[in-house]
Amino acid sequence: MSTVRSTHDAFHLAIPARDLDEAYRFYVEGLGCKLARRYDDRITLDFFGDQVVCHLSDAWDRGLELYPRHFGVTFREREDWERLLSLVRRRDLDVFAEPKTRFDDLVERHSTFVLRDPSNNLLEFKHYDDPRMMY
C-alpha cells in the first residue's frame, strides 16, 4: 500500500495561543522546537519535524480535558521518549498527566505523558512497546 505523504513532507497543525511570547517560551525554550517564522499574529514552529503554527487568538481553550482534542508525538524509539521526558523535568514544564503505562496486558501497551502549554493546548507524548501499534 502506498501513501500520499513522503518523508520530506510535514504534517501541519494550527492551534490557538493567548500570548505569542508564552508560546515561544514553551515550545522553543521549553521543548526545544525550532522557530521557523514569527509575525505579529502567529509563530511557525518545527515541531519534531512537523509544522505547528500558534495563532494569536481569544478563542483558546479555557477547559482542560484530554479528549477529544490533543496532539503530540509517538516516538519510535523509547530512548527518544525518555530523553524528552528528562528535558521536560529539567525545564520544569507543566505536566498535565504524569508518565504512566496504559494497556499493560495488551499488545498496544504504551508509555505516555501529557503536557499543557500556556494556552491549555494538551500535548501527548508516547512510545509503544510494539512498533506495529503506532498506527
mmCIF file of C-alpha atoms in Angstrom:
data_model
loop_
_atom_site.group_PDB
_atom_site.id
_atom_site.type_symbol
_atom_site.label_atom_id
_atom_site.label_comp_id
_atom_site.label_asym_id
_atom_site.label_seq_id
_atom_site.Cartn_x
_atom_site.Cartn_y
_atom_site.Cartn_z
ATOM 1 C CA MET A 1 0.000 0.000 0.000
ATOM 2 C CA SER A 2 1.443 3.374 -0.953
ATOM 3 C CA THR A 3 0.919 6.566 0.997
ATOM 4 C CA VAL A 4 0.410 10.100 -0.220
ATOM 5 C CA ARG A 5 2.836 11.555 2.302
ATOM 6 C CA SER A 6 6.541 11.037 1.882
ATOM 7 C CA THR A 7 9.285 11.535 4.437
ATOM 8 C CA HIS A 8 10.091 15.031 3.138
ATOM 9 C CA ASP A 9 6.506 16.249 3.726
ATOM 10 C CA ALA A 10 5.433 17.821 7.018
ATOM 11 C CA PHE A 11 2.133 17.498 8.841
ATOM 12 C CA HIS A 12 0.621 20.941 9.590
ATOM 13 C CA LEU A 13 -1.396 21.836 12.678
ATOM 14 C CA ALA A 14 -2.666 25.296 13.665
ATOM 15 C CA ILE A 15 -3.548 25.940 17.301
ATOM 16 C CA PRO A 16 -4.738 28.989 19.260
ATOM 17 C CA ALA A 17 -2.371 30.890 21.531
ATOM 18 C CA ARG A 18 -3.368 33.514 24.074
ATOM 19 C CA ASP A 19 0.119 35.068 24.064
ATOM 20 C CA LEU A 20 2.878 34.505 21.498
ATOM 21 C CA ASP A 21 5.713 35.199 23.938
ATOM 22 C CA GLU A 22 4.348 32.464 26.243
ATOM 23 C CA ALA A 23 4.021 30.110 23.287
ATOM 24 C CA TYR A 24 7.605 30.866 22.236
ATOM 25 C CA ARG A 25 8.936 30.208 25.729
ATOM 26 C CA PHE A 26 7.049 26.895 25.997
ATOM 27 C CA TYR A 27 7.741 25.464 22.521
ATOM 28 C CA VAL A 28 11.173 26.900 21.689
ATOM 29 C CA GLU A 29 12.858 27.467 25.042
ATOM 30 C CA GLY A 30 10.992 24.647 26.825
ATOM 31 C CA LEU A 31 10.522 21.792 24.346
ATOM 32 C CA GLY A 32 13.408 22.799 22.089
ATOM 33 C CA CYS A 33 11.353 23.257 18.913
ATOM 34 C CA LYS A 34 12.884 25.454 16.222
ATOM 35 C CA LEU A 35 11.244 28.802 15.470
ATOM 36 C CA ALA A 36 10.724 28.990 11.702
ATOM 37 C CA ARG A 37 8.945 32.369 11.466
ATOM 38 C CA ARG A 38 7.331 34.966 13.688
ATOM 39 C CA TYR A 39 4.692 37.507 12.752
ATOM 40 C CA ASP A 40 2.532 39.837 14.851
ATOM 41 C CA ASP A 41 -0.300 37.289 14.884
ATOM 42 C CA ARG A 42 1.468 33.886 14.837
ATOM 43 C CA ILE A 43 4.629 31.850 15.224
ATOM 44 C CA THR A 44 5.517 28.909 12.993
ATOM 45 C CA LEU A 45 7.477 26.070 14.555
ATOM 46 C CA ASP A 46 9.390 22.972 13.525
ATOM 47 C CA PHE A 47 7.630 20.607 15.948
ATOM 48 C CA PHE A 48 9.660 17.383 15.869
ATOM 49 C CA GLY A 49 9.805 17.506 12.063
ATOM 50 C CA ASP A 50 6.237 18.695 11.503
ATOM 51 C CA GLN A 51 4.786 22.203 11.402
ATOM 52 C CA VAL A 52 2.796 23.733 14.259
ATOM 53 C CA VAL A 53 1.529 27.287 13.952
ATOM 54 C CA CYS A 54 0.435 29.110 17.108
ATOM 55 C CA HIS A 55 -2.131 31.754 16.114
ATOM 56 C CA LEU A 56 -2.825 34.626 18.490
ATOM 57 C CA SER A 57 -6.459 34.183 19.484
ATOM 58 C CA ASP A 58 -9.039 34.908 22.148
ATOM 59 C CA ALA A 59 -10.576 31.533 21.298
ATOM 60 C CA TRP A 60 -8.013 29.436 23.180
ATOM 61 C CA ASP A 61 -9.435 26.531 25.171
ATOM 62 C CA ARG A 62 -10.087 27.513 28.772
ATOM 63 C CA GLY A 63 -11.219 23.976 29.623
ATOM 64 C CA LEU A 64 -8.754 21.267 30.406
ATOM 65 C CA GLU A 65 -9.771 17.876 29.032
ATOM 66 C CA LEU A 66 -7.531 15.494 27.123
ATOM 67 C CA TYR A 67 -10.319 14.128 24.962
ATOM 68 C CA PRO A 68 -11.282 14.745 22.270
ATOM 69 C CA ARG A 69 -8.602 17.318 21.352
ATOM 70 C CA HIS A 70 -4.881 16.944 21.867
ATOM 71 C CA PHE A 71 -1.781 16.395 19.742
ATOM 72 C CA GLY A 72 1.789 15.253 20.187
ATOM 73 C CA VAL A 73 4.392 12.753 19.063
ATOM 74 C CA THR A 74 4.525 8.969 19.102
ATOM 75 C CA PHE A 75 8.204 8.105 19.324
ATOM 76 C CA ARG A 76 9.517 5.040 17.536
ATOM 77 C CA GLU A 77 12.460 4.748 19.940
ATOM 78 C CA ARG A 78 11.971 4.530 23.709
ATOM 79 C CA GLU A 79 15.202 6.455 24.295
ATOM 80 C CA ASP A 80 13.774 9.477 22.446
ATOM 81 C CA TRP A 81 10.639 9.415 24.642
ATOM 82 C CA GLU A 82 12.802 9.187 27.773
ATOM 83 C CA ARG A 83 15.096 11.977 26.555
ATOM 84 C CA LEU A 84 12.121 14.308 26.066
ATOM 85 C CA LEU A 85 10.708 13.387 29.475
ATOM 86 C CA SER A 86 14.074 14.222 31.034
ATOM 87 C CA LEU A 87 14.108 17.591 29.241
ATOM 88 C CA VAL A 88 10.552 18.320 30.426
ATOM 89 C CA ARG A 89 11.594 17.648 34.014
ATOM 90 C CA ARG A 90 14.815 19.690 33.774
ATOM 91 C CA ARG A 91 12.926 22.657 32.330
ATOM 92 C CA ASP A 92 10.006 22.230 34.748
ATOM 93 C CA LEU A 93 7.319 22.263 32.036
ATOM 94 C CA ASP A 94 3.661 21.999 33.021
ATOM 95 C CA VAL A 95 2.810 18.279 33.166
ATOM 96 C CA PHE A 96 -0.930 17.647 32.831
ATOM 97 C CA ALA A 97 -0.683 13.842 33.192
ATOM 98 C CA GLU A 98 2.358 12.210 34.749
ATOM 99 C CA PRO A 99 4.137 9.389 32.882
ATOM 100 C CA LYS A 100 2.301 6.091 33.035
ATOM 101 C CA THR A 101 1.831 2.833 31.189
ATOM 102 C CA ARG A 102 -1.502 2.158 29.518
ATOM 103 C CA PHE A 103 -2.980 -1.171 28.367
ATOM 104 C CA ASP A 104 -0.428 -3.096 30.409
ATOM 105 C CA ASP A 105 -1.537 -6.614 29.416
ATOM 106 C CA LEU A 106 -2.296 -5.903 25.740
ATOM 107 C CA VAL A 107 -0.232 -5.641 22.577
ATOM 108 C CA GLU A 108 -0.985 -1.901 22.460
ATOM 109 C CA ARG A 109 0.870 -1.330 25.735
ATOM 110 C CA HIS A 110 2.491 2.091 25.704
ATOM 111 C CA SER A 111 4.103 4.720 27.893
ATOM 112 C CA THR A 112 2.595 8.193 27.872
ATOM 113 C CA PHE A 113 2.711 11.624 29.467
ATOM 114 C CA VAL A 114 0.805 14.805 28.681
ATOM 115 C CA LEU A 115 1.912 18.432 28.822
ATOM 116 C CA ARG A 116 -0.155 21.601 28.937
ATOM 117 C CA ASP A 117 1.034 24.670 27.050
ATOM 118 C CA PRO A 118 0.251 28.197 28.323
ATOM 119 C CA SER A 119 -2.951 28.323 26.225
ATOM 120 C CA ASN A 120 -4.253 24.987 27.571
ATOM 121 C CA ASN A 121 -3.374 23.031 24.430
ATOM 122 C CA LEU A 122 -2.644 19.470 25.564
ATOM 123 C CA LEU A 123 0.295 17.556 24.083
ATOM 124 C CA GLU A 124 0.651 13.795 24.483
ATOM 125 C CA PHE A 125 3.979 12.046 24.006
ATOM 126 C CA LYS A 126 4.041 8.276 23.821
ATOM 127 C CA HIS A 127 6.026 5.198 22.941
ATOM 128 C CA TYR A 128 4.566 1.766 22.090
ATOM 129 C CA ASP A 129 6.464 -1.338 23.152
ATOM 130 C CA ASP A 130 5.360 -2.964 19.876
ATOM 131 C CA PRO A 131 6.059 -0.579 16.960
ATOM 132 C CA ARG A 132 3.215 -2.137 14.940
ATOM 133 C CA MET A 133 0.810 -0.325 17.285
ATOM 134 C CA MET A 134 1.944 3.161 16.233
ATOM 135 C CA TYR A 135 -0.825 3.428 13.623
#
